């Protein structure tokens, strides 16, 4: 426990803005692929904010926000509506943003977290609502005059944005980070967002306040923006804990304000005092009909929702895998699916297949992916091919060390394991007749080890097994060799 934590309790609520993977923008048919296009090429009168044009709701975005709400245990409103949030800023083409105020699509959900080394906690999800993103401002300095100016790229204007607001339920920077990690994982599992903080399609504002330990009332909160990694969110909250505790200790008041995280100096700096909600003059968007989501429609989406990471993890644990293994395998959906395909193709009893597949997917495959810095979707071996190798090792056709070599050759050549093993004479030698010669040769060549063995030194036999292994280029069945050695030495 930190010094701060003995006197004050930290209260954290997170607001996450997340871009949806739709083909077109939220209210027009322009392509939503803003990042890879030349500036100002994906624009039309609607997203440019021309007067007299009408927005049309993107159905795919609504399906995605409903999926998100369901995955976060939210109530999905039968009736919701869009509102105009008015504020003047150069990145806002219409002078207002279409958002949702009092009737969001999703509300009252929760997400269970459990940061490493700390207890579990249920974090309430206040709401998830739909809105549109703004244009992008690019700040430049004139090379000749040194004057600052801004360029505007309208491609991002009007792309679908989903805001996920949590209750002030988190108490430590680690909990806030775990919340974000799990939220990102879920959004990726259900395939609604790339949820990549570094790329800016998953942006988080952290609300942080302190209250004396034991107090019930919340303290005044500060909202921190500009974090572009999970670590930055963690560190910004930790910085606020110390800063606010210092102020409270000195008897100063915390002012409600927006602060920005500065990555270079690793501190937050004041940006502006908080505007109040009514400054936005929210009013219903007159150009859009209310959203009516029938229970049948929501039920259909619920039925199509993929298995979520937590449920999948529990299922894997049910197959006999450790929590650690299940965590690793469910980190992303592609890896979990690959693992399951390998286990299916191994085809032994389910828990045995799961164990074997887990060893390989977390072991050799994981190492290969790390080295190659690739995701599992780029892994070259088909699940059936890896399963073929796993079976051959499990049946003792090759030793596990040679199995690893075959694995490398499979990746290099694209050939199945059986073919590589046949053609290169890597098959394990288990026949006593075939091994007896090498065993006797090892005994004859190593009188010292033999003497040690007779003197009761247990490690001597391991040495002799090693000699036979070398002689057979690692192909000998170690168990059979040990048996033969014992037999030969005890006569
Ligand atoms: P605002 O009116 O400033 O937008 P909200 O009540 O809508 O404030 O809450 C915005 C976010 O701030 C939510 O995620 C909420 O959980 C969080 N929050 C609210 N009050 C506090 C507080 N005292 N300390 C920390 N977070 C808070
Ligand atoms: Zn457009
Ligand atoms: Mg608010």
GROMACS .gro file of N, CA and C in nm, residues 335-420:
model
  258
  335UNK      N    1  -0.634  -1.673  -3.154
  335UNK     CA    2  -0.550  -1.771  -3.090
  335UNK      C    3  -0.636  -1.882  -3.027
  336UNK      N    4  -0.744  -1.841  -2.963
  336UNK     CA    5  -0.834  -1.939  -2.901
  336UNK      C    6  -0.890  -2.032  -3.007
  337UNK      N    7  -0.925  -1.974  -3.122
  337UNK     CA    8  -0.982  -2.057  -3.227
  337UNK      C    9  -0.878  -2.152  -3.287
  338UNK      N   10  -0.757  -2.102  -3.303
  338UNK     CA   11  -0.650  -2.188  -3.355
  338UNK      C   12  -0.626  -2.304  -3.259
  339UNK      N   13  -0.615  -2.271  -3.132
  339UNK     CA   14  -0.594  -2.374  -3.030
  339UNK      C   15  -0.705  -2.480  -3.038
  340UNK      N   16  -0.828  -2.436  -3.047
  340UNK     CA   17  -0.940  -2.532  -3.049
  340UNK      C   18  -0.935  -2.620  -3.174
  341UNK      N   19  -0.895  -2.560  -3.287
  341UNK     CA   20  -0.886  -2.637  -3.410
  341UNK      C   21  -0.776  -2.743  -3.399
  342UNK      N   22  -0.664  -2.707  -3.335
  342UNK     CA   23  -0.556  -2.804  -3.317
  342UNK      C   24  -0.605  -2.918  -3.227
  343UNK      N   25  -0.669  -2.881  -3.116
  343UNK     CA   26  -0.716  -2.983  -3.022
  343UNK      C   27  -0.815  -3.078  -3.091
  344UNK      N   28  -0.906  -3.021  -3.169
  344UNK     CA   29  -1.004  -3.104  -3.242
  344UNK      C   30  -0.933  -3.201  -3.335
  345UNK      N   31  -0.833  -3.149  -3.406
  345UNK     CA   32  -0.763  -3.232  -3.504
  345UNK      C   33  -0.677  -3.339  -3.438
  346UNK      N   34  -0.632  -3.315  -3.317
  346UNK     CA   35  -0.555  -3.418  -3.245
  346UNK      C   36  -0.647  -3.538  -3.219
  347UNK      N   37  -0.771  -3.506  -3.181
  347UNK     CA   38  -0.875  -3.609  -3.179
  347UNK      C   39  -0.864  -3.715  -3.071
  348UNK      N   40  -0.786  -3.692  -2.968
  348UNK     CA   41  -0.786  -3.786  -2.854
  348UNK      C   42  -0.901  -3.744  -2.762
  349UNK      N   43  -0.904  -3.796  -2.640
  349UNK     CA   44  -1.015  -3.750  -2.556
  349UNK      C   45  -0.995  -3.601  -2.527
  350UNK      N   46  -1.105  -3.526  -2.511
  350UNK     CA   47  -1.098  -3.379  -2.515
  350UNK      C   48  -0.994  -3.318  -2.421
  351UNK      N   49  -0.981  -3.369  -2.300
  351UNK     CA   50  -0.889  -3.301  -2.210
  351UNK      C   51  -0.743  -3.334  -2.245
  352UNK      N   52  -0.721  -3.456  -2.293
  352UNK     CA   53  -0.586  -3.491  -2.338
  352UNK      C   54  -0.547  -3.409  -2.461
  353UNK      N   55  -0.637  -3.399  -2.556
  353UNK     CA   56  -0.611  -3.318  -2.676
  353UNK      C   57  -0.586  -3.173  -2.638
  354UNK      N   58  -0.666  -3.121  -2.544
  354UNK     CA   59  -0.652  -2.982  -2.503
  354UNK      C   60  -0.515  -2.958  -2.442
  355UNK      N   61  -0.473  -3.052  -2.356
  355UNK     CA   62  -0.344  -3.037  -2.289
  355UNK      C   63  -0.230  -3.035  -2.392
  356UNK      N   64  -0.234  -3.131  -2.484
  356UNK     CA   65  -0.128  -3.138  -2.586
  356UNK      C   66  -0.129  -3.013  -2.673
  357UNK      N   67  -0.247  -2.974  -2.718
  357UNK     CA   68  -0.257  -2.855  -2.805
  357UNK      C   69  -0.210  -2.731  -2.731
  358UNK      N   70  -0.247  -2.719  -2.603
  358UNK     CA   71  -0.208  -2.601  -2.524
  358UNK      C   72  -0.056  -2.593  -2.513
  359UNK      N   73   0.008  -2.709  -2.487
  359UNK     CA   74   0.154  -2.710  -2.475
  359UNK      C   75   0.220  -2.655  -2.601
  360UNK      N   76   0.171  -2.697  -2.715
  360UNK     CA   77   0.234  -2.654  -2.840
  360UNK      C   78   0.197  -2.512  -2.877
  361UNK      N   79   0.071  -2.476  -2.861
  361UNK     CA   80   0.029  -2.341  -2.902
  361UNK      C   81   0.093  -2.235  -2.812
  362UNK      N   82   0.100  -2.264  -2.682
  362UNK     CA   83   0.164  -2.168  -2.591
  362UNK      C   84   0.315  -2.178  -2.597
  363UNK      N   85   0.366  -2.296  -2.631
  363UNK     CA   86   0.511  -2.317  -2.633
  363UNK      C   87   0.572  -2.279  -2.767
  364UNK      N   88   0.587  -2.379  -2.855
  364UNK     CA   89   0.657  -2.356  -2.982
  364UNK      C   90   0.591  -2.249  -3.069
  365UNK      N   91   0.458  -2.255  -3.080
  365UNK     CA   92   0.390  -2.158  -3.166
  365UNK      C   93   0.408  -2.017  -3.109
  366UNK      N   94   0.391  -2.005  -2.978
  366UNK     CA   95   0.406  -1.875  -2.913
  366UNK      C   96   0.546  -1.819  -2.933
  367UNK      N   97   0.645  -1.906  -2.921
  367UNK     CA   98   0.783  -1.859  -2.941
  367UNK      C   99   0.804  -1.811  -3.083
  368UNK      N  100   0.751  -1.889  -3.177
  368UNK     CA  101   0.767  -1.851  -3.317
  368UNK      C  102   0.701  -1.716  -3.344
  369UNK      N  103   0.581  -1.697  -3.291
  369UNK     CA  104   0.509  -1.571  -3.313
  369UNK      C  105   0.584  -1.453  -3.251
  370UNK      N  106   0.640  -1.475  -3.131
  370UNK     CA  107   0.716  -1.370  -3.066
  370UNK      C  108   0.836  -1.329  -3.150
  371UNK      N  109   0.909  -1.430  -3.195
  371UNK     CA  110   1.029  -1.403  -3.274
  371UNK      C  111   0.993  -1.332  -3.403
  372UNK      N  112   0.886  -1.380  -3.466
  372UNK     CA  113   0.847  -1.323  -3.595
  372UNK      C  114   0.768  -1.194  -3.578
  373UNK      N  115   0.731  -1.162  -3.453
  373UNK     CA  116   0.645  -1.046  -3.423
  373UNK      C  117   0.520  -1.049  -3.510
  374UNK      N  118   0.454  -1.165  -3.510
  374UNK     CA  119   0.333  -1.180  -3.591
  374UNK      C  120   0.216  -1.225  -3.505
  375UNK      N  121   0.099  -1.208  -3.557
  375UNK     CA  122  -0.021  -1.259  -3.491
  375UNK      C  123  -0.051  -1.398  -3.542
  376UNK      N  124  -0.134  -1.472  -3.467
  376UNK     CA  125  -0.157  -1.611  -3.502
  376UNK      C  126  -0.222  -1.626  -3.639
  377UNK      N  127  -0.295  -1.523  -3.683
  377UNK     CA  128  -0.358  -1.533  -3.815
  377UNK      C  129  -0.253  -1.538  -3.927
  378UNK      N  130  -0.129  -1.502  -3.893
  378UNK     CA  131  -0.022  -1.510  -3.993
  378UNK      C  132   0.064  -1.634  -3.973
  379UNK      N  133   0.027  -1.718  -3.878
  379UNK     CA  134   0.107  -1.838  -3.853
  379UNK      C  135   0.089  -1.936  -3.968
  380UNK      N  136   0.199  -1.987  -4.026
  380UNK     CA  137   0.187  -2.063  -4.150
  380UNK      C  138   0.130  -2.205  -4.140
  381UNK      N  139   0.134  -2.269  -4.025
  381UNK     CA  140   0.089  -2.408  -4.019
  381UNK      C  141  -0.061  -2.419  -3.999
  382UNK      N  142  -0.124  -2.500  -4.082
  382UNK     CA  143  -0.266  -2.529  -4.060
  382UNK      C  144  -0.280  -2.607  -3.930
  383UNK      N  145  -0.393  -2.586  -3.859
  383UNK     CA  146  -0.413  -2.660  -3.733
  383UNK      C  147  -0.398  -2.811  -3.752
  384UNK      N  148  -0.447  -2.865  -3.866
  384UNK     CA  149  -0.439  -3.010  -3.890
  384UNK      C  150  -0.293  -3.054  -3.900
  385UNK      N  151  -0.211  -2.970  -3.964
  385UNK     CA  152  -0.069  -3.007  -3.979
  385UNK      C  153   0.003  -3.008  -3.845
  386UNK      N  154  -0.024  -2.906  -3.763
  386UNK     CA  155   0.040  -2.904  -3.631
  386UNK      C  156  -0.009  -3.024  -3.550
  387UNK      N  157  -0.139  -3.052  -3.560
  387UNK     CA  158  -0.194  -3.166  -3.486
  387UNK      C  159  -0.125  -3.296  -3.528
  388UNK      N  160  -0.094  -3.309  -3.657
  388UNK     CA  161  -0.024  -3.429  -3.706
  388UNK      C  162   0.108  -3.447  -3.634
  389UNK      N  163   0.183  -3.339  -3.621
  389UNK     CA  164   0.312  -3.344  -3.551
  389UNK      C  165   0.291  -3.378  -3.403
  390UNK      N  166   0.195  -3.312  -3.342
  390UNK     CA  167   0.169  -3.334  -3.199
  390UNK      C  168   0.140  -3.482  -3.174
  391UNK      N  169   0.061  -3.541  -3.262
  391UNK     CA  170   0.029  -3.684  -3.247
  391UNK      C  171   0.154  -3.771  -3.261
  392UNK      N  172   0.238  -3.738  -3.358
  392UNK     CA  173   0.359  -3.819  -3.380
  392UNK      C  174   0.451  -3.813  -3.258
  393UNK      N  175   0.461  -3.696  -3.197
  393UNK     CA  176   0.544  -3.683  -3.077
  393UNK      C  177   0.478  -3.760  -2.962
  394UNK      N  178   0.346  -3.741  -2.951
  394UNK     CA  179   0.274  -3.807  -2.841
  394UNK      C  180   0.283  -3.959  -2.852
  395UNK      N  181   0.282  -4.010  -2.975
  395UNK     CA  182   0.290  -4.156  -2.994
  395UNK      C  183   0.432  -4.207  -2.984
  396UNK      N  184   0.527  -4.114  -2.969
  396UNK     CA  185   0.666  -4.156  -2.955
  396UNK      C  186   0.735  -4.185  -3.086
  397UNK      N  187   0.675  -4.145  -3.199
  397UNK     CA  188   0.740  -4.167  -3.329
  397UNK      C  189   0.867  -4.082  -3.339
  398UNK      N  190   0.862  -3.962  -3.278
  398UNK     CA  191   0.984  -3.881  -3.265
  398UNK      C  192   0.992  -3.831  -3.122
  399UNK      N  193   1.113  -3.803  -3.078
  399UNK     CA  194   1.129  -3.748  -2.943
  399UNK      C  195   1.079  -3.604  -2.945
  400UNK      N  196   1.055  -3.547  -2.826
  400UNK     CA  197   0.998  -3.412  -2.825
  400UNK      C  198   1.100  -3.310  -2.873
  401UNK      N  199   1.227  -3.336  -2.850
  401UNK     CA  200   1.328  -3.244  -2.902
  401UNK      C  201   1.331  -3.244  -3.054
  402UNK      N  202   1.323  -3.363  -3.111
  402UNK     CA  203   1.322  -3.371  -3.257
  402UNK      C  204   1.191  -3.315  -3.310
  403UNK      N  205   1.085  -3.330  -3.232
  403UNK     CA  206   0.957  -3.271  -3.270
  403UNK      C  207   0.972  -3.122  -3.295
  404UNK      N  208   1.050  -3.056  -3.211
  404UNK     CA  209   1.071  -2.911  -3.227
  404UNK      C  210   1.146  -2.881  -3.357
  405UNK      N  211   1.239  -2.972  -3.390
  405UNK     CA  212   1.315  -2.954  -3.513
  405UNK      C  213   1.221  -2.974  -3.634
  406UNK      N  214   1.137  -3.076  -3.625
  406UNK     CA  215   1.042  -3.103  -3.732
  406UNK      C  216   0.948  -2.983  -3.749
  407UNK      N  217   0.908  -2.925  -3.636
  407UNK     CA  218   0.821  -2.806  -3.637
  407UNK      C  219   0.884  -2.696  -3.721
  408UNK      N  220   1.014  -2.670  -3.696
  408UNK     CA  221   1.084  -2.567  -3.774
  408UNK      C  222   1.086  -2.602  -3.922
  409UNK      N  223   1.111  -2.731  -3.951
  409UNK     CA  224   1.118  -2.773  -4.092
  409UNK      C  225   0.982  -2.766  -4.160
  410UNK      N  226   0.878  -2.793  -4.084
  410UNK     CA  227   0.743  -2.781  -4.141
  410UNK      C  228   0.717  -2.637  -4.183
  411UNK      N  229   0.758  -2.544  -4.099
  411UNK     CA  230   0.737  -2.403  -4.131
  411UNK      C  231   0.822  -2.363  -4.252
  412UNK      N  232   0.946  -2.415  -4.255
  412UNK     CA  233   1.036  -2.378  -4.364
  412UNK      C  234   0.993  -2.439  -4.497
  413UNK      N  235   0.943  -2.563  -4.496
  413UNK     CA  236   0.917  -2.634  -4.621
  413UNK      C  237   0.769  -2.644  -4.657
  414UNK      N  238   0.682  -2.625  -4.559
  414UNK     CA  239   0.538  -2.642  -4.583
  414UNK      C  240   0.497  -2.787  -4.594
  415UNK      N  241   0.588  -2.880  -4.564
  415UNK     CA  242   0.555  -3.023  -4.576
  415UNK      C  243   0.496  -3.075  -4.445
  416UNK      N  244   0.412  -3.179  -4.454
  416UNK     CA  245   0.358  -3.237  -4.330
  416UNK      C  246   0.465  -3.308  -4.250
  417UNK      N  247   0.442  -3.322  -4.121
  417UNK     CA  248   0.540  -3.379  -4.029
  417UNK      C  249   0.582  -3.519  -4.072
  418UNK      N  250   0.485  -3.603  -4.109
  418UNK     CA  251   0.517  -3.743  -4.141
  418UNK      C  252   0.618  -3.751  -4.255
  419UNK      N  253   0.599  -3.665  -4.356
  419UNK     CA  254   0.689  -3.667  -4.471
  419UNK      C  255   0.831  -3.625  -4.431
  420UNK      N  256   0.839  -3.522  -4.348
  420UNK     CA  257   0.970  -3.474  -4.305
  420UNK      C  258   1.042  -3.582  -4.224
   0.00000   0.00000   0.00000
